[in-house]
Amino acid sequence: MALRKVYLIQPGRDGPVLGKGTMAPYTLMRLASLVPEEIPVEIIDEDLRPVPFTEMGPGDLVGITAKTLQIDRARWIARHAQARGATVVVGGTHATLAPDEVARWADSVAVGEGYRTWPQMIADFDRGQLQPRYVDEAWTDLDDLKPLSDRVLRQVDENRRYWTPYLEITRGCPRNCTFCTAIRVSGRVMRLRPVEQVIEEIERRRIRRFFLTDDNFGLNFRLNPGYMEALFRALRKLPLDGWTCQAEQMVADYPDLLKLAREAHLDKFFIGFESANPENRRELGGKAKGNIERYRQVIERVHAAGIGVVGLFVFGFDADPPEIFQSTYDFIRTSGLDGVSITILTPYVGTPQRAVWEAQGRLIPGVPWSLYDTNHVTYYPARMTVEQLARGYDWLSRKLYGYAGIAYRGLRQLRRYPLRDWPRKAFNSFSTDFGYRMECAHRDWVPAADGIGYPVPGAGRRGVVLNPVLTTEGAG
């Protein structure tokens, strides 16, 4: 069947925020740039506009990328597209980690990064020979990453339609946290894009602010210090308003690189402290040990370099008692953190954590994938009840994400900058905690057959979920 058009879809959930999207479709922008110029391609972010099912038909190839929490919505989209005669290919994290499950309803499954297999899928479909599964078995060499095409940049119009563009500079993480999917979808070897390639992309996209999607960018302070120095020296020449990235505590031990990072317009690190409980150290892959005094030292050193710190914390490890919420809050309120992320431990497919709990019969049955969002309890904790974990999380979110707390932390970060820089630094100073406030609001999200669901005030306080068994293909 001759290929008529390619649709690339990012499943939605929340819709626009103040008229703009919150999650730029960076992966789809990369894949769309691999589509031959003579073939029409359309990127659809469902948070900004509905999928145009009535325009689809035979000869159309529909590609959907989805994380675990989006996969129920991806299935709903796939069925509606297939009903119009279109062919559906599904890739992304969940398809890579659970291809057999996705293969039950997708016409074809893309396992792995897809930079090699996606062009092959397009060619095979055009010849009428699309295969049921494509596996990209080798990690992509980032030296040869194809640039984002001009037609993709024009179509997405990210500077006007999205609050914060995304960018990737490195890929991979050698850590092996029991609860993380990173090494299973990006590999354990850190791969680096050439510095000149990164700078060229930033300039072509005309972005002034960005969030790095790299799983552990900061680890390169230790692994690739020469690369980081060259990158920071190149970035500091650009007229950037600021950028943020994920890191480990060890960035605090490299004062010279911290100074260069600040000169390169880095606003803040998202640092995975993960837990204030030292009994959890074995679960954390070596990057955190629950050492509160070390946490304070890290924050002070990074602040001394003029860079903000967002602390990331996970709750529900097997060693966590109900008191973990109060002890973590006691640390946070005296820590000087500029932002805080709190999440509930979530047993994603393909992780050692899920394998253990599955063998122990500790996964709550019937919970749909759409609630695997780190805001819901999806398993039976070891040292507290499901209700204690959910209520403790709700209590802490109210403590942290009230408007007064957000304003206090945002103003504290803003005051680190000269007054003349406040207009261009204000967004980054407040946006992080506002985003996490929105995430915690998903506790009141009730699943539905459309794979998205809807908010019901107070639903989170009444239990884990309401009527969890809504689909025939669930997580449990």
mmCIF file of C-alpha atoms in Angstrom, residues 264-427:
data_model
loop_
_atom_site.group_PDB
_atom_site.id
_atom_site.type_symbol
_atom_site.label_atom_id
_atom_site.label_comp_id
_atom_site.label_asym_id
_atom_site.label_seq_id
_atom_site.Cartn_x
_atom_site.Cartn_y
_atom_site.Cartn_z
ATOM 1 C CA ALA A 264 26.690 29.175 30.703
ATOM 2 C CA HIS A 265 23.292 30.417 32.004
ATOM 3 C CA LEU A 266 22.392 27.265 33.980
ATOM 4 C CA ASP A 267 19.583 28.202 36.373
ATOM 5 C CA LYS A 268 19.150 25.078 38.476
ATOM 6 C CA PHE A 269 19.928 21.436 38.945
ATOM 7 C CA PHE A 270 17.217 18.861 39.589
ATOM 8 C CA ILE A 271 19.135 16.694 42.064
ATOM 9 C CA GLY A 272 17.951 13.220 43.038
ATOM 10 C CA PHE A 273 18.321 13.117 46.806
ATOM 11 C CA GLU A 274 15.603 10.447 46.528
ATOM 12 C CA SER A 275 15.182 9.702 50.234
ATOM 13 C CA ALA A 276 15.874 11.139 53.672
ATOM 14 C CA ASN A 277 15.957 7.580 55.041
ATOM 15 C CA PRO A 278 19.481 6.055 55.118
ATOM 16 C CA GLU A 279 17.953 2.552 55.227
ATOM 17 C CA ASN A 280 17.051 2.953 51.527
ATOM 18 C CA ARG A 281 20.617 3.304 50.247
ATOM 19 C CA ARG A 282 20.673 -0.102 48.529
ATOM 20 C CA GLU A 283 17.693 0.867 46.358
ATOM 21 C CA LEU A 284 19.273 4.084 45.090
ATOM 22 C CA GLY A 285 21.987 2.797 42.749
ATOM 23 C CA GLY A 286 24.839 4.482 44.617
ATOM 24 C CA LYS A 287 23.785 8.074 43.946
ATOM 25 C CA ALA A 288 22.129 8.829 47.305
ATOM 26 C CA LYS A 289 22.521 7.457 50.806
ATOM 27 C CA GLY A 290 19.961 9.302 52.922
ATOM 28 C CA ASN A 291 22.748 11.395 54.484
ATOM 29 C CA ILE A 292 21.033 14.647 55.489
ATOM 30 C CA GLU A 293 24.246 16.488 56.333
ATOM 31 C CA ARG A 294 25.661 15.642 52.907
ATOM 32 C CA TYR A 295 22.437 16.909 51.340
ATOM 33 C CA ARG A 296 22.855 20.248 53.123
ATOM 34 C CA GLN A 297 26.471 20.473 52.019
ATOM 35 C CA VAL A 298 25.491 19.869 48.382
ATOM 36 C CA ILE A 299 22.803 22.554 48.463
ATOM 37 C CA GLU A 300 25.136 25.096 50.070
ATOM 38 C CA ARG A 301 27.932 24.491 47.555
ATOM 39 C CA VAL A 302 25.664 24.713 44.523
ATOM 40 C CA HIS A 303 24.025 27.854 45.894
ATOM 41 C CA ALA A 304 27.480 29.368 46.481
ATOM 42 C CA ALA A 305 28.060 29.002 42.733
ATOM 43 C CA GLY A 306 24.861 30.960 42.040
ATOM 44 C CA ILE A 307 22.833 27.962 40.838
ATOM 45 C CA GLY A 308 19.475 26.809 42.215
ATOM 46 C CA VAL A 309 18.643 23.331 43.487
ATOM 47 C CA VAL A 310 15.396 21.404 43.047
ATOM 48 C CA GLY A 311 15.313 18.406 45.365
ATOM 49 C CA LEU A 312 13.739 15.170 44.101
ATOM 50 C CA PHE A 313 12.297 12.767 46.698
ATOM 51 C CA VAL A 314 10.589 9.383 46.323
ATOM 52 C CA PHE A 315 8.346 7.794 48.974
ATOM 53 C CA GLY A 316 7.292 4.217 49.561
ATOM 54 C CA PHE A 317 10.566 2.286 49.660
ATOM 55 C CA ASP A 318 10.405 -0.890 51.712
ATOM 56 C CA ALA A 319 12.302 0.734 54.579
ATOM 57 C CA ASP A 320 10.030 3.792 54.721
ATOM 58 C CA PRO A 321 7.808 4.062 57.825
ATOM 59 C CA PRO A 322 4.807 6.434 58.073
ATOM 60 C CA GLU A 323 7.075 8.990 59.792
ATOM 61 C CA ILE A 324 9.113 9.473 56.598
ATOM 62 C CA PHE A 325 6.845 12.315 55.449
ATOM 63 C CA GLN A 326 7.336 14.403 58.576
ATOM 64 C CA SER A 327 11.100 13.822 58.720
ATOM 65 C CA THR A 328 11.458 14.728 55.038
ATOM 66 C CA TYR A 329 9.392 17.868 55.520
ATOM 67 C CA ASP A 330 11.514 18.868 58.516
ATOM 68 C CA PHE A 331 14.580 18.648 56.285
ATOM 69 C CA ILE A 332 13.021 20.422 53.299
ATOM 70 C CA ARG A 333 11.781 23.455 55.218
ATOM 71 C CA THR A 334 15.270 24.171 56.604
ATOM 72 C CA SER A 335 17.271 23.089 53.553
ATOM 73 C CA GLY A 336 17.130 26.178 51.366
ATOM 74 C CA LEU A 337 15.884 24.160 48.387
ATOM 75 C CA ASP A 338 14.527 26.285 45.535
ATOM 76 C CA GLY A 339 11.970 23.698 44.459
ATOM 77 C CA VAL A 340 10.825 20.254 45.528
ATOM 78 C CA SER A 341 9.522 17.210 43.657
ATOM 79 C CA ILE A 342 7.783 14.481 45.639
ATOM 80 C CA THR A 343 6.665 11.258 43.997
ATOM 81 C CA ILE A 344 5.325 7.877 45.047
ATOM 82 C CA LEU A 345 7.538 4.938 44.143
ATOM 83 C CA THR A 346 6.065 3.368 41.014
ATOM 84 C CA PRO A 347 6.906 -0.181 39.833
ATOM 85 C CA TYR A 348 7.385 0.365 36.107
ATOM 86 C CA VAL A 349 7.561 -2.532 33.688
ATOM 87 C CA GLY A 350 11.071 -3.867 33.178
ATOM 88 C CA THR A 351 12.507 -2.641 36.482
ATOM 89 C CA PRO A 352 13.993 -4.894 39.193
ATOM 90 C CA GLN A 353 11.580 -3.286 41.659
ATOM 91 C CA ARG A 354 8.536 -4.504 39.742
ATOM 92 C CA ALA A 355 9.967 -7.994 39.287
ATOM 93 C CA VAL A 356 10.459 -8.401 43.030
ATOM 94 C CA TRP A 357 7.032 -7.087 43.993
ATOM 95 C CA GLU A 358 5.341 -9.113 41.278
ATOM 96 C CA ALA A 359 6.950 -12.273 42.660
ATOM 97 C CA GLN A 360 5.833 -11.279 46.155
ATOM 98 C CA GLY A 361 2.251 -10.625 45.039
ATOM 99 C CA ARG A 362 2.470 -6.977 46.094
ATOM 100 C CA LEU A 363 1.102 -5.248 42.979
ATOM 101 C CA ILE A 364 -2.419 -3.910 43.474
ATOM 102 C CA PRO A 365 -4.551 -5.679 40.847
ATOM 103 C CA GLY A 366 -6.630 -3.786 38.325
ATOM 104 C CA VAL A 367 -4.863 -0.421 38.477
ATOM 105 C CA PRO A 368 -4.750 0.959 34.903
ATOM 106 C CA TRP A 369 -1.501 2.179 33.400
ATOM 107 C CA SER A 370 -2.877 5.736 33.336
ATOM 108 C CA LEU A 371 -2.425 5.841 37.110
ATOM 109 C CA TYR A 372 1.226 4.817 36.903
ATOM 110 C CA ASP A 373 2.030 8.520 37.133
ATOM 111 C CA THR A 374 4.035 8.581 40.415
ATOM 112 C CA ASN A 375 1.064 10.252 42.118
ATOM 113 C CA HIS A 376 -0.862 7.061 42.934
ATOM 114 C CA VAL A 377 -0.134 4.025 45.072
ATOM 115 C CA THR A 378 0.002 0.960 42.827
ATOM 116 C CA TYR A 379 1.454 -1.633 45.234
ATOM 117 C CA TYR A 380 1.309 -2.759 48.875
ATOM 118 C CA PRO A 381 4.060 -1.011 50.898
ATOM 119 C CA ALA A 382 6.153 -2.968 53.411
ATOM 120 C CA ARG A 383 6.110 -0.772 56.526
ATOM 121 C CA MET A 384 2.888 1.175 56.106
ATOM 122 C CA THR A 385 -0.540 0.650 54.643
ATOM 123 C CA VAL A 386 -1.664 1.807 51.212
ATOM 124 C CA GLU A 387 -3.798 4.449 52.926
ATOM 125 C CA GLN A 388 -0.893 5.709 55.042
ATOM 126 C CA LEU A 389 1.308 6.121 51.976
ATOM 127 C CA ALA A 390 -1.429 7.937 50.019
ATOM 128 C CA ARG A 391 -2.432 10.178 52.920
ATOM 129 C CA GLY A 392 1.165 10.970 53.828
ATOM 130 C CA TYR A 393 1.826 12.021 50.242
ATOM 131 C CA ASP A 394 -1.309 14.195 50.204
ATOM 132 C CA TRP A 395 -0.288 15.825 53.502
ATOM 133 C CA LEU A 396 3.189 16.642 52.259
ATOM 134 C CA SER A 397 1.950 17.988 48.929
ATOM 135 C CA ARG A 398 -0.360 20.402 50.755
ATOM 136 C CA LYS A 399 2.550 21.527 52.923
ATOM 137 C CA LEU A 400 4.874 22.102 49.983
ATOM 138 C CA TYR A 401 2.685 23.377 47.159
ATOM 139 C CA GLY A 402 0.533 25.979 48.812
ATOM 140 C CA TYR A 403 0.902 29.343 47.112
ATOM 141 C CA ALA A 404 2.803 30.799 50.056
ATOM 142 C CA GLY A 405 5.440 28.064 49.915
ATOM 143 C CA ILE A 406 5.833 28.378 46.150
ATOM 144 C CA ALA A 407 6.186 32.167 46.417
ATOM 145 C CA TYR A 408 8.722 31.912 49.242
ATOM 146 C CA ARG A 409 11.008 29.493 47.391
ATOM 147 C CA GLY A 410 10.638 31.325 44.073
ATOM 148 C CA LEU A 411 11.483 34.723 45.536
ATOM 149 C CA ARG A 412 14.460 33.277 47.380
ATOM 150 C CA GLN A 413 15.873 31.998 44.110
ATOM 151 C CA LEU A 414 15.056 35.195 42.230
ATOM 152 C CA ARG A 415 16.969 37.264 44.803
ATOM 153 C CA ARG A 416 20.186 35.502 43.826
ATOM 154 C CA TYR A 417 20.145 37.342 40.513
ATOM 155 C CA PRO A 418 20.890 41.026 39.901
ATOM 156 C CA LEU A 419 17.713 43.104 39.729
ATOM 157 C CA ARG A 420 18.280 43.743 36.019
ATOM 158 C CA ASP A 421 17.950 39.988 35.350
ATOM 159 C CA TRP A 422 14.640 39.510 37.183
ATOM 160 C CA PRO A 423 12.367 39.859 34.105
ATOM 161 C CA ARG A 424 14.087 36.984 32.272
ATOM 162 C CA LYS A 425 14.652 34.846 35.366
ATOM 163 C CA ALA A 426 11.188 35.135 36.926
ATOM 164 C CA PHE A 427 9.618 32.308 34.907
#
